[in-house]
Amino acid sequence: MSGLRIVIGSDEAGVDYKETLRKDLEADARVAEVIDIGVHRAAEDFARRYPYVGLTAGQMISEGKADRALLFCGTGIGVAIAANKVPGIRATAAHDSFSVERSILSNNCQVLTMGQRVVGLELARRLAREWIGYTFDPASASAAKVQVLSDYEGC
Ligand SMILES: O=C(CO)[C@H](O)COP(=O)(O)O
């Protein structure tokens, strides 16, 4: 898909990967806009912990300000849990190629998360490149399953 608006964010444990992946996304012709919600290296910004990063990213997607989010923390788990608290958001941590693919094609996840303490940087970069290339097919057999979740949440 071209023209994606992607939120990128992290807590302090994921900020190194966030910085590198932000540059990768900005250089990717398939990405229309990269929105960096921090944290930034300024010390005071490090007070923003993973719940705020995940919630902010989820809210931005929910409000139509972005299409997807790529988030980092130590494990990828905390930011995924937080983003999933926003109604209508489907977020998952994934550190392998197949799971990244299925997060879009099976689950229509808007949010991919990774753990800087879990996955190597070059694999994270490769997975993000792959992730950008997938588009959910609303006519697929997976769509009805995702719809069950949307119906449950009412959005
Ligand atoms: O990985 C994290 C949350 O899932 C976070 O980066 C570290 O959290 P902590 O172990 O509670 O410090």
Tab-separated table of C-alpha atoms and ligand atoms in Angstrom:
chain	number	residue	atom	x	y	z
A	1	MET	CA	0.000	0.000	0.000
A	2	SER	CA	1.267	3.483	-0.701
A	3	GLY	CA	0.539	6.636	1.159
A	4	LEU	CA	0.529	5.210	4.665
A	5	ARG	CA	0.516	7.634	7.592
A	6	ILE	CA	2.471	5.882	10.310
A	7	VAL	CA	2.848	6.817	13.968
A	8	ILE	CA	6.159	5.765	15.445
A	9	GLY	CA	6.829	5.751	19.168
A	10	SER	CA	8.622	4.112	22.053
A	11	ASP	CA	9.375	4.271	25.720
A	12	GLU	CA	12.926	4.789	26.924
A	13	ALA	CA	13.726	1.088	26.477
A	14	GLY	CA	12.908	1.224	22.776
A	15	VAL	CA	14.122	4.666	21.798
A	16	ASP	CA	17.229	3.526	19.916
A	17	TYR	CA	15.196	1.310	17.582
A	18	LYS	CA	12.511	3.972	17.272
A	19	GLU	CA	15.054	6.486	16.026
A	20	THR	CA	16.479	4.116	13.421
A	21	LEU	CA	13.093	2.919	12.226
A	22	ARG	CA	11.807	6.484	11.967
A	23	LYS	CA	14.575	7.248	9.498
A	24	ASP	CA	13.803	4.053	7.574
A	25	LEU	CA	10.131	4.946	7.316
A	26	GLU	CA	10.883	8.517	6.265
A	27	ALA	CA	13.016	7.168	3.425
A	28	ASP	CA	10.390	4.677	2.264
A	29	ALA	CA	8.412	5.821	-0.785
A	30	ARG	CA	5.404	3.787	0.374
A	31	VAL	CA	5.052	5.981	3.453
A	32	ALA	CA	3.313	9.335	3.093
A	33	GLU	CA	3.847	10.611	6.630
A	34	VAL	CA	5.758	9.601	9.741
A	35	ILE	CA	4.473	11.001	13.029
A	36	ASP	CA	6.976	10.669	15.867
A	37	ILE	CA	5.199	10.722	19.238
A	38	GLY	CA	8.394	10.187	21.229
A	39	VAL	CA	9.912	9.489	23.516
A	40	HIS	CA	12.669	11.853	22.592
A	41	ARG	CA	16.077	11.851	24.124
A	42	ALA	CA	15.379	14.879	26.322
A	43	ALA	CA	15.383	13.581	29.884
A	44	GLU	CA	11.978	14.939	30.812
A	45	ASP	CA	10.374	13.097	27.917
A	46	PHE	CA	11.601	9.796	29.329
A	47	ALA	CA	8.966	10.194	32.043
A	48	ARG	CA	6.441	9.082	29.417
A	49	ARG	CA	6.191	5.348	29.923
A	50	TYR	CA	4.921	2.650	27.613
A	51	PRO	CA	1.228	3.015	28.570
A	52	TYR	CA	1.115	6.617	27.361
A	53	VAL	CA	2.899	5.772	24.124
A	54	GLY	CA	0.552	2.907	23.297
A	55	LEU	CA	-2.574	4.824	24.253
A	56	THR	CA	-1.533	7.911	22.293
A	57	ALA	CA	-0.790	5.891	19.166
A	58	GLY	CA	-4.067	4.005	19.417
A	59	GLN	CA	-6.030	7.203	19.902
A	60	MET	CA	-4.418	8.826	16.870
A	61	ILE	CA	-5.464	5.906	14.688
A	62	SER	CA	-8.919	5.862	16.238
A	63	GLU	CA	-9.290	9.580	15.472
A	64	GLY	CA	-8.232	9.098	11.847
A	65	LYS	CA	-4.953	10.979	12.222
A	66	ALA	CA	-2.877	7.973	11.174
A	67	ASP	CA	-3.331	4.611	9.470
A	68	ARG	CA	-0.889	2.498	11.451
A	69	ALA	CA	1.587	2.614	14.311
A	70	LEU	CA	4.981	1.027	14.848
A	71	LEU	CA	5.875	1.006	18.540
A	72	PHE	CA	8.825	-0.157	20.624
A	73	CYS	CA	9.429	-0.872	24.283
A	74	GLY	CA	11.634	-3.424	26.020
A	75	THR	CA	9.556	-6.393	24.932
A	76	GLY	CA	6.880	-4.907	22.673
A	77	ILE	CA	4.285	-6.238	25.086
A	78	GLY	CA	3.512	-3.126	27.120
A	79	VAL	CA	2.913	-0.827	24.170
A	80	ALA	CA	0.736	-3.503	22.545
A	81	ILE	CA	-1.393	-3.912	25.666
A	82	ALA	CA	-1.803	-0.150	25.941
A	83	ALA	CA	-2.758	0.363	22.293
A	84	ASN	CA	-5.272	-2.483	22.535
A	85	LYS	CA	-7.108	-0.577	25.267
A	86	VAL	CA	-8.310	1.917	22.653
A	87	PRO	CA	-11.603	0.679	21.172
A	88	GLY	CA	-11.240	-0.479	17.593
A	89	ILE	CA	-7.478	-0.929	17.803
A	90	ARG	CA	-5.821	-4.260	17.083
A	91	ALA	CA	-2.180	-4.288	18.182
A	92	THR	CA	0.321	-7.089	18.463
A	93	ALA	CA	3.944	-7.709	19.204
A	94	ALA	CA	5.602	-9.737	16.434
A	95	HIS	CA	9.248	-10.620	15.907
A	96	ASP	CA	9.079	-13.023	12.984
A	97	SER	CA	8.173	-12.628	9.354
A	98	PHE	CA	5.141	-14.913	9.325
A	99	SER	CA	3.517	-13.284	12.349
A	100	VAL	CA	4.089	-9.819	10.912
A	101	GLU	CA	2.423	-10.913	7.678
A	102	ARG	CA	-0.529	-12.488	9.450
A	103	SER	CA	-0.983	-9.480	11.741
A	104	ILE	CA	-2.163	-7.668	8.634
A	105	LEU	CA	-3.611	-10.392	6.415
A	106	SER	CA	-5.422	-12.320	9.168
A	107	ASN	CA	-6.017	-9.756	11.867
A	108	ASN	CA	-5.985	-6.360	10.150
A	109	CYS	CA	-3.863	-5.021	12.994
A	110	GLN	CA	-3.215	-1.309	12.758
A	111	VAL	CA	-0.386	-1.507	15.296
A	112	LEU	CA	2.823	-3.534	15.181
A	113	THR	CA	5.083	-3.563	18.216
A	114	MET	CA	8.544	-4.951	18.826
A	115	GLY	CA	10.904	-5.251	21.766
A	116	GLN	CA	14.317	-3.674	21.572
A	117	ARG	CA	15.465	-6.207	24.189
A	118	VAL	CA	14.065	-9.095	22.139
A	119	VAL	CA	14.840	-8.701	18.444
A	120	GLY	CA	17.998	-7.685	16.607
A	121	LEU	CA	17.986	-4.299	14.958
A	122	GLU	CA	18.471	-5.554	11.406
A	123	LEU	CA	15.642	-8.057	11.770
A	124	ALA	CA	13.386	-5.329	13.161
A	125	ARG	CA	14.197	-3.157	10.156
A	126	ARG	CA	13.475	-6.005	7.736
A	127	LEU	CA	10.192	-6.835	9.449
A	128	ALA	CA	9.072	-3.209	9.274
A	129	ARG	CA	9.850	-3.099	5.548
A	130	GLU	CA	7.779	-6.234	5.018
A	131	TRP	CA	4.944	-4.926	7.198
A	132	ILE	CA	4.538	-1.803	5.079
A	133	GLY	CA	3.973	-3.963	2.022
A	134	TYR	CA	0.958	-5.864	3.345
A	135	THR	CA	-2.640	-4.776	2.901
A	136	PHE	CA	-5.650	-6.403	4.521
A	137	ASP	CA	-8.179	-7.799	2.037
A	138	PRO	CA	-11.722	-7.067	3.241
A	139	ALA	CA	-12.986	-9.739	0.848
A	140	SER	CA	-10.794	-12.435	2.413
A	141	ALA	CA	-12.011	-15.262	4.625
A	142	SER	CA	-10.342	-13.502	7.547
A	143	ALA	CA	-12.581	-10.452	7.319
A	144	ALA	CA	-15.602	-12.024	9.007
A	145	LYS	CA	-13.455	-13.008	11.987
A	146	VAL	CA	-12.105	-9.508	12.421
A	147	GLN	CA	-15.655	-8.218	12.097
A	148	VAL	CA	-16.673	-10.231	15.162
A	149	LEU	CA	-14.229	-8.156	17.190
A	150	SER	CA	-15.419	-4.909	15.655
A	151	ASP	CA	-19.032	-5.838	16.385
A	152	TYR	CA	-18.138	-6.697	19.983
A	153	GLU	CA	-16.544	-3.300	20.455
A	154	GLY	CA	-19.216	-1.493	18.468
A	155	CYS	CA	-16.693	0.271	16.294
B	1	LIG	O1	8.985	-3.740	27.903
B	1	LIG	C1	8.390	-2.943	28.568
B	1	LIG	C2	6.970	-3.121	28.900
B	1	LIG	O2	6.408	-4.256	28.259
B	1	LIG	C3	9.062	-1.731	29.120
B	1	LIG	O3	9.994	-1.217	28.203
B	1	LIG	C4	9.794	-2.050	30.383
B	1	LIG	O4	8.874	-2.192	31.404
B	1	LIG	P1	9.368	-2.520	32.908
B	1	LIG	O5	9.953	-3.911	32.904
B	1	LIG	O6	8.112	-2.408	33.726
B	1	LIG	O7	10.398	-1.483	33.267
